[in-house]
PDB file of C-alpha atoms and ligand atoms in Angstrom:
ATOM      1  CA  MET A   1       0.170   0.207  -0.075  1.00 55.00           C
ATOM      2  CA  VAL A   2       0.855   3.541  -0.899  1.00 73.00           C
ATOM      3  CA  ASN A   3       0.663   6.374   1.372  1.00 87.00           C
ATOM      4  CA  SER A   4       0.378   9.697   0.287  1.00 96.00           C
ATOM      5  CA  ILE A   5       2.701  12.837   0.723  1.00 98.00           C
ATOM      6  CA  GLU A   6       2.747  14.470   3.968  1.00 98.00           C
ATOM      7  CA  ILE A   7       4.602  17.478   4.438  1.00 98.00           C
ATOM      8  CA  ALA A   8       5.913  18.069   8.120  1.00 99.00           C
ATOM      9  CA  PRO A   9       7.174  21.395   8.623  1.00 99.00           C
ATOM     10  CA  SER A  10      10.318  21.730  10.786  1.00 99.00           C
ATOM     11  CA  ILE A  11       9.822  24.793  14.345  1.00 98.00           C
ATOM     12  CA  LEU A  12      13.399  24.841  14.914  1.00 98.00           C
ATOM     13  CA  GLY A  13      13.570  26.284  11.726  1.00 98.00           C
ATOM     14  CA  GLY A  14      10.712  29.008  11.841  1.00 98.00           C
ATOM     15  CA  ASP A  15      11.059  32.028  14.508  1.00 98.00           C
ATOM     16  CA  HIS A  16      11.669  30.792  17.884  1.00 98.00           C
ATOM     17  CA  SER A  17       9.567  34.015  19.429  1.00 98.00           C
ATOM     18  CA  ALA A  18       6.961  33.018  18.085  1.00 98.00           C
ATOM     19  CA  LEU A  19       6.064  28.982  17.691  1.00 98.00           C
ATOM     20  CA  ALA A  20       2.054  29.892  17.791  1.00 98.00           C
ATOM     21  CA  ASP A  21       2.772  31.970  14.314  1.00 98.00           C
ATOM     22  CA  SER A  22       4.653  29.091  13.029  1.00 99.00           C
ATOM     23  CA  VAL A  23       2.097  26.597  13.485  1.00 99.00           C
ATOM     24  CA  ASP A  24      -0.357  28.820  12.233  1.00 98.00           C
ATOM     25  CA  LYS A  25       2.091  29.733   9.027  1.00 98.00           C
ATOM     26  CA  ILE A  26       1.237  25.339   8.734  1.00 99.00           C
ATOM     27  CA  LYS A  27      -1.674  25.654   8.957  1.00 98.00           C
ATOM     28  CA  ALA A  28      -2.499  28.550   5.939  1.00 98.00           C
ATOM     29  CA  ALA A  29      -0.733  26.153   3.880  1.00 98.00           C
ATOM     30  CA  GLY A  30      -3.251  23.658   4.941  1.00 98.00           C
ATOM     31  CA  LEU A  31      -1.204  21.143   6.790  1.00 98.00           C
ATOM     32  CA  SER A  32      -1.569  18.997   9.926  1.00 98.00           C
ATOM     33  CA  TRP A  33       1.653  17.368  10.708  1.00 99.00           C
ATOM     34  CA  VAL A  34       4.208  19.571  13.172  1.00 99.00           C
ATOM     35  CA  HIS A  35       8.143  18.354  13.138  1.00 99.00           C
ATOM     36  CA  VAL A  36       9.908  19.368  16.832  1.00 99.00           C
ATOM     37  CA  ASP A  37      12.962  18.629  17.139  1.00 99.00           C
ATOM     38  CA  ILE A  38      14.636  18.196  20.335  1.00 99.00           C
ATOM     39  CA  MET A  39      18.018  17.410  20.996  1.00 98.00           C
ATOM     40  CA  ASP A  40      19.597  17.074  24.484  1.00 98.00           C
ATOM     41  CA  GLY A  41      23.567  18.766  23.954  1.00 98.00           C
ATOM     42  CA  HIS A  42      24.867  15.390  24.289  1.00 98.00           C
ATOM     43  CA  PHE A  43      23.649  12.996  21.494  1.00 98.00           C
ATOM     44  CA  VAL A  44      23.953  16.653  18.769  1.00 98.00           C
ATOM     45  CA  PRO A  45      25.808  19.361  19.760  1.00 98.00           C
ATOM     46  CA  ASN A  46      23.079  22.293  19.976  1.00 98.00           C
ATOM     47  CA  LEU A  47      19.673  22.418  22.790  1.00 98.00           C
ATOM     48  CA  SER A  48      16.490  23.299  21.217  1.00 98.00           C
ATOM     49  CA  PHE A  49      12.779  22.546  23.348  1.00 98.00           C
ATOM     50  CA  GLY A  50      11.684  19.909  25.874  1.00 98.00           C
ATOM     51  CA  PRO A  51       8.281  18.734  26.119  1.00 98.00           C
ATOM     52  CA  GLY A  52       6.672  21.883  27.866  1.00 98.00           C
ATOM     53  CA  ILE A  53       7.101  23.503  24.168  1.00 98.00           C
ATOM     54  CA  VAL A  54       4.626  20.600  22.495  1.00 99.00           C
ATOM     55  CA  LYS A  55       2.559  21.097  25.726  1.00 99.00           C
ATOM     56  CA  SER A  56       1.705  24.439  24.683  1.00 98.00           C
ATOM     57  CA  LEU A  57       1.235  24.369  21.847  1.00 99.00           C
ATOM     58  CA  SER A  58      -0.841  20.549  21.541  1.00 99.00           C
ATOM     59  CA  GLY A  59      -2.788  22.768  24.058  1.00 98.00           C
ATOM     60  CA  LYS A  60      -3.112  25.900  21.155  1.00 98.00           C
ATOM     61  CA  PHE A  61      -3.383  24.361  19.045  1.00 99.00           C
ATOM     62  CA  PRO A  62      -4.804  20.194  19.223  1.00 98.00           C
ATOM     63  CA  GLU A  63      -5.968  19.987  15.890  1.00 98.00           C
ATOM     64  CA  MET A  64      -2.315  19.291  14.697  1.00 99.00           C
ATOM     65  CA  PHE A  65      -0.160  16.389  14.239  1.00 99.00           C
ATOM     66  CA  TYR A  66       2.989  16.565  16.944  1.00 99.00           C
ATOM     67  CA  ASP A  67       5.677  14.533  15.268  1.00 99.00           C
ATOM     68  CA  VAL A  68       8.374  14.366  17.948  1.00 99.00           C
ATOM     69  CA  HIS A  69      12.165  13.452  16.740  1.00 99.00           C
ATOM     70  CA  LEU A  70      14.138  12.682  19.802  1.00 99.00           C
ATOM     71  CA  MET A  71      18.199  13.268  19.278  1.00 99.00           C
ATOM     72  CA  LEU A  72      18.661  12.150  23.337  1.00 98.00           C
ATOM     73  CA  ASP A  73      21.534   9.637  23.857  1.00 98.00           C
ATOM     74  CA  ASN A  74      18.747   8.406  26.784  1.00 98.00           C
ATOM     75  CA  PRO A  75      15.232   8.575  24.478  1.00 99.00           C
ATOM     76  CA  HIS A  76      13.968   6.245  27.034  1.00 98.00           C
ATOM     77  CA  LEU A  77      13.331   9.142  30.149  1.00 98.00           C
ATOM     78  CA  TYR A  78      11.657  11.157  28.548  1.00 98.00           C
ATOM     79  CA  ILE A  79       8.444   8.539  26.263  1.00 99.00           C
ATOM     80  CA  ASP A  80       6.314   9.441  29.378  1.00 98.00           C
ATOM     81  CA  ALA A  81       6.532  13.582  29.677  1.00 99.00           C
ATOM     82  CA  PHE A  82       6.982  13.538  25.551  1.00 99.00           C
ATOM     83  CA  SER A  83       3.866  11.566  25.791  1.00 98.00           C
ATOM     84  CA  LYS A  84       1.612  13.653  27.730  1.00 98.00           C
ATOM     85  CA  SER A  85       2.796  16.318  26.400  1.00 98.00           C
ATOM     86  CA  GLY A  86       0.460  16.085  23.517  1.00 98.00           C
ATOM     87  CA  ALA A  87       2.953  14.253  21.008  1.00 99.00           C
ATOM     88  CA  ASN A  88       0.911  11.420  18.649  1.00 99.00           C
ATOM     89  CA  LEU A  89       4.620  10.308  17.184  1.00 99.00           C
ATOM     90  CA  ILE A  90       7.758  10.322  18.798  1.00 99.00           C
ATOM     91  CA  SER A  91      10.320   8.274  16.703  1.00 99.00           C
ATOM     92  CA  ILE A  92      13.701   7.090  18.101  1.00 99.00           C
ATOM     93  CA  HIS A  93      17.080   7.087  17.490  1.00 99.00           C
ATOM     94  CA  VAL A  94      18.934   3.247  17.341  1.00 99.00           C
ATOM     95  CA  GLU A  95      22.644   4.995  16.784  1.00 98.00           C
ATOM     96  CA  PRO A  96      22.512   5.416  21.275  1.00 98.00           C
ATOM     97  CA  ASP A  97      23.104   2.699  23.673  1.00 98.00           C
ATOM     98  CA  TYR A  98      19.899   1.778  25.210  1.00 98.00           C
ATOM     99  CA  PRO A  99      16.745  -0.519  24.472  1.00 98.00           C
ATOM    100  CA  VAL A 100      15.274   0.489  21.524  1.00 99.00           C
ATOM    101  CA  GLU A 101      12.815  -1.695  21.780  1.00 98.00           C
ATOM    102  CA  ALA A 102      11.388  -1.801  24.602  1.00 98.00           C
ATOM    103  CA  THR A 103      11.205   2.337  24.250  1.00 99.00           C
ATOM    104  CA  LEU A 104       9.464   1.223  20.932  1.00 99.00           C
ATOM    105  CA  GLN A 105       6.789  -0.813  23.020  1.00 98.00           C
ATOM    106  CA  GLU A 106       6.316   1.936  25.371  1.00 98.00           C
ATOM    107  CA  ILE A 107       5.525   4.141  23.430  1.00 99.00           C
ATOM    108  CA  HIS A 108       3.098   2.501  21.799  1.00 99.00           C
ATOM    109  CA  LEU A 109       1.591   0.918  24.951  1.00 98.00           C
ATOM    110  CA  LEU A 110       0.857   4.679  25.749  1.00 98.00           C
ATOM    111  CA  GLY A 111      -1.233   4.529  22.662  1.00 98.00           C
ATOM    112  CA  LYS A 112       1.267   6.636  20.489  1.00 99.00           C
ATOM    113  CA  LYS A 113       2.782   6.078  16.880  1.00 99.00           C
ATOM    114  CA  ALA A 114       6.468   4.878  17.474  1.00 99.00           C
ATOM    115  CA  GLY A 115       9.220   5.482  14.928  1.00 99.00           C
ATOM    116  CA  VAL A 116      13.242   4.980  14.514  1.00 99.00           C
ATOM    117  CA  VAL A 117      15.736   7.142  12.959  1.00 99.00           C
ATOM    118  CA  LEU A 118      18.896   6.711  11.301  1.00 99.00           C
ATOM    119  CA  ASN A 119      22.021   9.092  10.805  1.00 99.00           C
ATOM    120  CA  PRO A 120      23.347   9.298   7.208  1.00 98.00           C
ATOM    121  CA  LYS A 121      26.259   6.828   7.947  1.00 98.00           C
ATOM    122  CA  THR A 122      23.243   4.541   9.503  1.00 98.00           C
ATOM    123  CA  PRO A 123      22.969   1.578   7.275  1.00 98.00           C
ATOM    124  CA  GLU A 124      18.883   0.488   6.502  1.00 98.00           C
ATOM    125  CA  GLY A 125      19.758  -2.493   8.338  1.00 98.00           C
ATOM    126  CA  ALA A 126      20.178  -0.838  11.375  1.00 98.00           C
ATOM    127  CA  ALA A 127      16.258  -0.834  11.318  1.00 98.00           C
ATOM    128  CA  ALA A 128      15.840  -4.254  10.170  1.00 98.00           C
ATOM    129  CA  PRO A 129      14.836  -6.105  13.636  1.00 98.00           C
ATOM    130  CA  TYR A 130      12.976  -2.309  14.403  1.00 98.00           C
ATOM    131  CA  LEU A 131      10.046  -2.591  11.036  1.00 98.00           C
ATOM    132  CA  PRO A 132       7.678  -4.695  12.083  1.00 98.00           C
ATOM    133  CA  LEU A 133       7.587  -2.698  15.392  1.00 98.00           C
ATOM    134  CA  VAL A 134       7.507   0.745  14.061  1.00 98.00           C
ATOM    135  CA  ASP A 135       4.892   3.087  12.209  1.00 98.00           C
ATOM    136  CA  LEU A 136       7.577   5.570  10.204  1.00 98.00           C
ATOM    137  CA  ILE A 137      11.518   5.287   9.687  1.00 98.00           C
ATOM    138  CA  LEU A 138      13.013   8.803  10.077  1.00 99.00           C
ATOM    139  CA  ILE A 139      15.939   8.580   7.547  1.00 99.00           C
ATOM    140  CA  MET A 140      18.320  11.654   7.835  1.00 99.00           C
ATOM    141  CA  GLY A 141      19.089  13.859   5.557  1.00 99.00           C
ATOM    142  CA  VAL A 142      22.063  15.724   7.341  1.00 99.00           C
ATOM    143  CA  GLN A 143      23.912  15.036  10.153  1.00 98.00           C
ATOM    144  CA  PRO A 144      21.522  15.884  12.845  1.00 98.00           C
ATOM    145  CA  GLY A 145      21.717  19.115  14.905  1.00 98.00           C
ATOM    146  CA  PHE A 146      21.229  22.747  12.667  1.00 98.00           C
ATOM    147  CA  GLY A 147      18.933  23.121  10.534  1.00 98.00           C
ATOM    148  CA  GLY A 148      19.873  24.520   7.603  1.00 98.00           C
ATOM    149  CA  GLN A 149      22.638  22.094   5.803  1.00 98.00           C
ATOM    150  CA  LYS A 150      22.834  21.074   2.947  1.00 98.00           C
ATOM    151  CA  PHE A 151      21.198  17.311   2.060  1.00 99.00           C
ATOM    152  CA  ASP A 152      23.455  14.329   1.610  1.00 98.00           C
ATOM    153  CA  ALA A 153      22.611  13.036  -1.539  1.00 98.00           C
ATOM    154  CA  SER A 154      24.186   9.298  -0.693  1.00 98.00           C
ATOM    155  CA  VAL A 155      20.700   8.756   1.347  1.00 98.00           C
ATOM    156  CA  LEU A 156      19.045   8.265  -1.548  1.00 98.00           C
ATOM    157  CA  SER A 157      19.331   4.685  -2.160  1.00 98.00           C
ATOM    158  CA  LYS A 158      18.931   4.142   1.590  1.00 98.00           C
ATOM    159  CA  ILE A 159      15.517   5.624   1.291  1.00 98.00           C
ATOM    160  CA  SER A 160      14.784   3.124  -1.951  1.00 98.00           C
ATOM    161  CA  ALA A 161      16.512   0.307  -0.062  1.00 98.00           C
ATOM    162  CA  LEU A 162      13.833   0.513   3.033  1.00 98.00           C
ATOM    163  CA  ALA A 163      11.347   1.185   0.332  1.00 98.00           C
ATOM    164  CA  LYS A 164      12.065  -2.037  -1.167  1.00 98.00           C
ATOM    165  CA  MET A 165      12.946  -4.018   2.238  1.00 98.00           C
ATOM    166  CA  ARG A 166       8.361  -2.290   3.556  1.00 98.00           C
ATOM    167  CA  GLU A 167       7.462  -3.459   0.111  1.00 98.00           C
ATOM    168  CA  GLU A 168       8.509  -6.836   0.749  1.00 98.00           C
ATOM    169  CA  SER A 169       7.970  -7.782   4.226  1.00 97.00           C
ATOM    170  CA  LYS A 170       3.907  -5.754   3.233  1.00 98.00           C
ATOM    171  CA  LEU A 171       4.922  -3.497   5.570  1.00 98.00           C
ATOM    172  CA  ASN A 172       3.293   0.185   5.936  1.00 97.00           C
ATOM    173  CA  PHE A 173       5.399   2.150   8.219  1.00 98.00           C
ATOM    174  CA  ARG A 174       5.787   5.997   6.720  1.00 98.00           C
ATOM    175  CA  ILE A 175       9.410   6.456   4.796  1.00 98.00           C
ATOM    176  CA  GLU A 176       9.937   9.837   6.522  1.00 99.00           C
ATOM    177  CA  VAL A 177      13.399  12.163   5.590  1.00 99.00           C
ATOM    178  CA  ASP A 178      14.978  15.262   6.712  1.00 99.00           C
ATOM    179  CA  GLY A 179      17.518  17.460   6.685  1.00 99.00           C
ATOM    180  CA  GLY A 180      18.405  19.885   3.668  1.00 99.00           C
ATOM    181  CA  ILE A 181      14.983  18.950   1.446  1.00 99.00           C
ATOM    182  CA  THR A 182      14.208  21.962  -0.716  1.00 98.00           C
ATOM    183  CA  ALA A 183      12.381  22.544  -3.171  1.00 98.00           C
ATOM    184  CA  ALA A 184      14.588  21.660  -5.697  1.00 98.00           C
ATOM    185  CA  ASN A 185      15.062  18.471  -4.208  1.00 98.00           C
ATOM    186  CA  VAL A 186      12.070  17.179  -2.805  1.00 98.00           C
ATOM    187  CA  SER A 187      11.195  15.637  -5.997  1.00 98.00           C
ATOM    188  CA  GLU A 188      14.037  12.607  -6.257  1.00 98.00           C
ATOM    189  CA  ILE A 189      13.330  12.722  -2.446  1.00 98.00           C
ATOM    190  CA  ILE A 190      10.403  11.500  -2.891  1.00 98.00           C
ATOM    191  CA  ARG A 191      10.392   9.386  -6.114  1.00 98.00           C
ATOM    192  CA  ALA A 192      13.941   7.179  -3.894  1.00 98.00           C
ATOM    193  CA  GLY A 193       9.912   6.451  -1.686  1.00 98.00           C
ATOM    194  CA  ALA A 194       9.450   8.443   0.770  1.00 98.00           C
ATOM    195  CA  ASP A 195       5.956   9.721   2.014  1.00 98.00           C
ATOM    196  CA  THR A 196       6.681  12.332   4.471  1.00 98.00           C
ATOM    197  CA  ILE A 197       8.658  15.347   3.738  1.00 99.00           C
ATOM    198  CA  VAL A 198       9.713  17.085   6.697  1.00 99.00           C
ATOM    199  CA  ALA A 199      11.056  20.701   6.109  1.00 98.00           C
ATOM    200  CA  GLY A 200      12.609  23.691   8.340  1.00 98.00           C
ATOM    201  CA  THR A 201      14.303  25.772   6.502  1.00 98.00           C
ATOM    202  CA  GLU A 202      12.763  25.968   2.856  1.00 98.00           C
ATOM    203  CA  PHE A 203       8.860  25.654   4.482  1.00 99.00           C
ATOM    204  CA  PHE A 204       9.468  28.777   6.248  1.00 98.00           C
ATOM    205  CA  ARG A 205      11.746  30.691   3.364  1.00 98.00           C
ATOM    206  CA  ASN A 206      10.211  29.398   0.221  1.00 98.00           C
ATOM    207  CA  THR A 207       6.677  27.781   1.773  1.00 98.00           C
ATOM    208  CA  GLN A 208       4.762  27.818  -2.292  1.00 98.00           C
ATOM    209  CA  SER A 209       7.736  26.784  -4.236  1.00 98.00           C
ATOM    210  CA  LEU A 210       7.986  23.485  -1.698  1.00 98.00           C
ATOM    211  CA  LEU A 211       4.732  22.831  -1.807  1.00 98.00           C
ATOM    212  CA  GLU A 212       4.357  22.682  -5.261  1.00 98.00           C
ATOM    213  CA  SER A 213       7.294  20.966  -6.369  1.00 98.00           C
ATOM    214  CA  VAL A 214       5.442  18.685  -3.745  1.00 98.00           C
ATOM    215  CA  LYS A 215       2.341  18.895  -5.807  1.00 98.00           C
ATOM    216  CA  ASN A 216       3.982  18.907  -9.300  1.00 98.00           C
ATOM    217  CA  THR A 217       6.103  15.047  -8.224  1.00 97.00           C
ATOM    218  CA  LYS A 218       5.676  12.874 -10.787  1.00 94.00           C
TER     219      LYS A 218
HETATM  220  C1  LIG B 301      18.210  18.122  12.142  1.00 74.02           C
HETATM  221  C2  LIG B 301      16.852  18.395  12.486  1.00 74.02           C
HETATM  222  C3  LIG B 301      16.138  19.229  11.405  1.00 74.02           C
HETATM  223  C4  LIG B 301      16.111  20.047  11.036  1.00 74.02           C
HETATM  224  C5  LIG B 301      16.200  20.149   9.637  1.00 74.02           C
HETATM  225  O1  LIG B 301      18.960  18.359  13.120  1.00 74.02           O
HETATM  226  O2  LIG B 301      15.967  17.090  12.950  1.00 74.02           O
HETATM  227  O3  LIG B 301      14.413  18.008  11.589  1.00 74.02           O
HETATM  228  O4  LIG B 301      15.760  21.196  11.346  1.00 74.02           O
HETATM  229  O5  LIG B 301      15.968  21.298   8.951  1.00 74.02           O
HETATM  230  P1  LIG B 301      16.412  21.884   7.677  1.00 74.02           P
HETATM  231  O6  LIG B 301      14.792  21.397   7.141  1.00 74.02           O
HETATM  232  O7  LIG B 301      16.223  23.313   8.052  1.00 74.02           O
HETATM  233  O8  LIG B 301      17.459  20.974   6.893  1.00 74.02           O
HETATM  234 ZN1  LIG B 302      13.540  16.172  12.729  1.00 74.02          ZN
END
């Protein structure tokens, strides 16, 4: 089964002094996903938002779908907090050393959708054990930590490989790609097999061009 395309704007790329305005822009573009990047200053060399921000936004805009990307060394310690904050989907990286499978189970037990994330250099095989357990695989197009970086085109083959693994296993997880996506490269990323597109910088700078490129992708 082929999933419909979703665009998940990353509020990291918007004005942090006016996060509600960022969500208003996402709504005005006719979109419902809000990608929230959570960074711990350790797994990635930057700090960003915490569960309080997700709680405030989901309280003000309960109609939106909160796609929470945890870039943390110890994501399993924060699942309950993000679940209570109103996250709809919680994605956890496979690279740090913690119980990934048990954490995915905890996310599902709390009634949320669960995803695993692969850094650009992490091979698709690292996701293989989790494919039957997730709603989404998030493939990073940049080394996580900062918005506005250049997409690493070497991940296109990983997107295709995961799309093939999905077809062969008759599973139906979404394939999300995050980092460096622009109006110029989004079509090839969708053609490689992505159905969920994260965009921070480009969404807030060139909203219409990005939406048109997605719409016109054949
Ligand atoms: C990177 C984050 C991304 C980032 C994308 O650490 O996970 O979600 O905000 O930003 P752009 O679209 O600017 O590359
Ligand atoms: Zn992200």
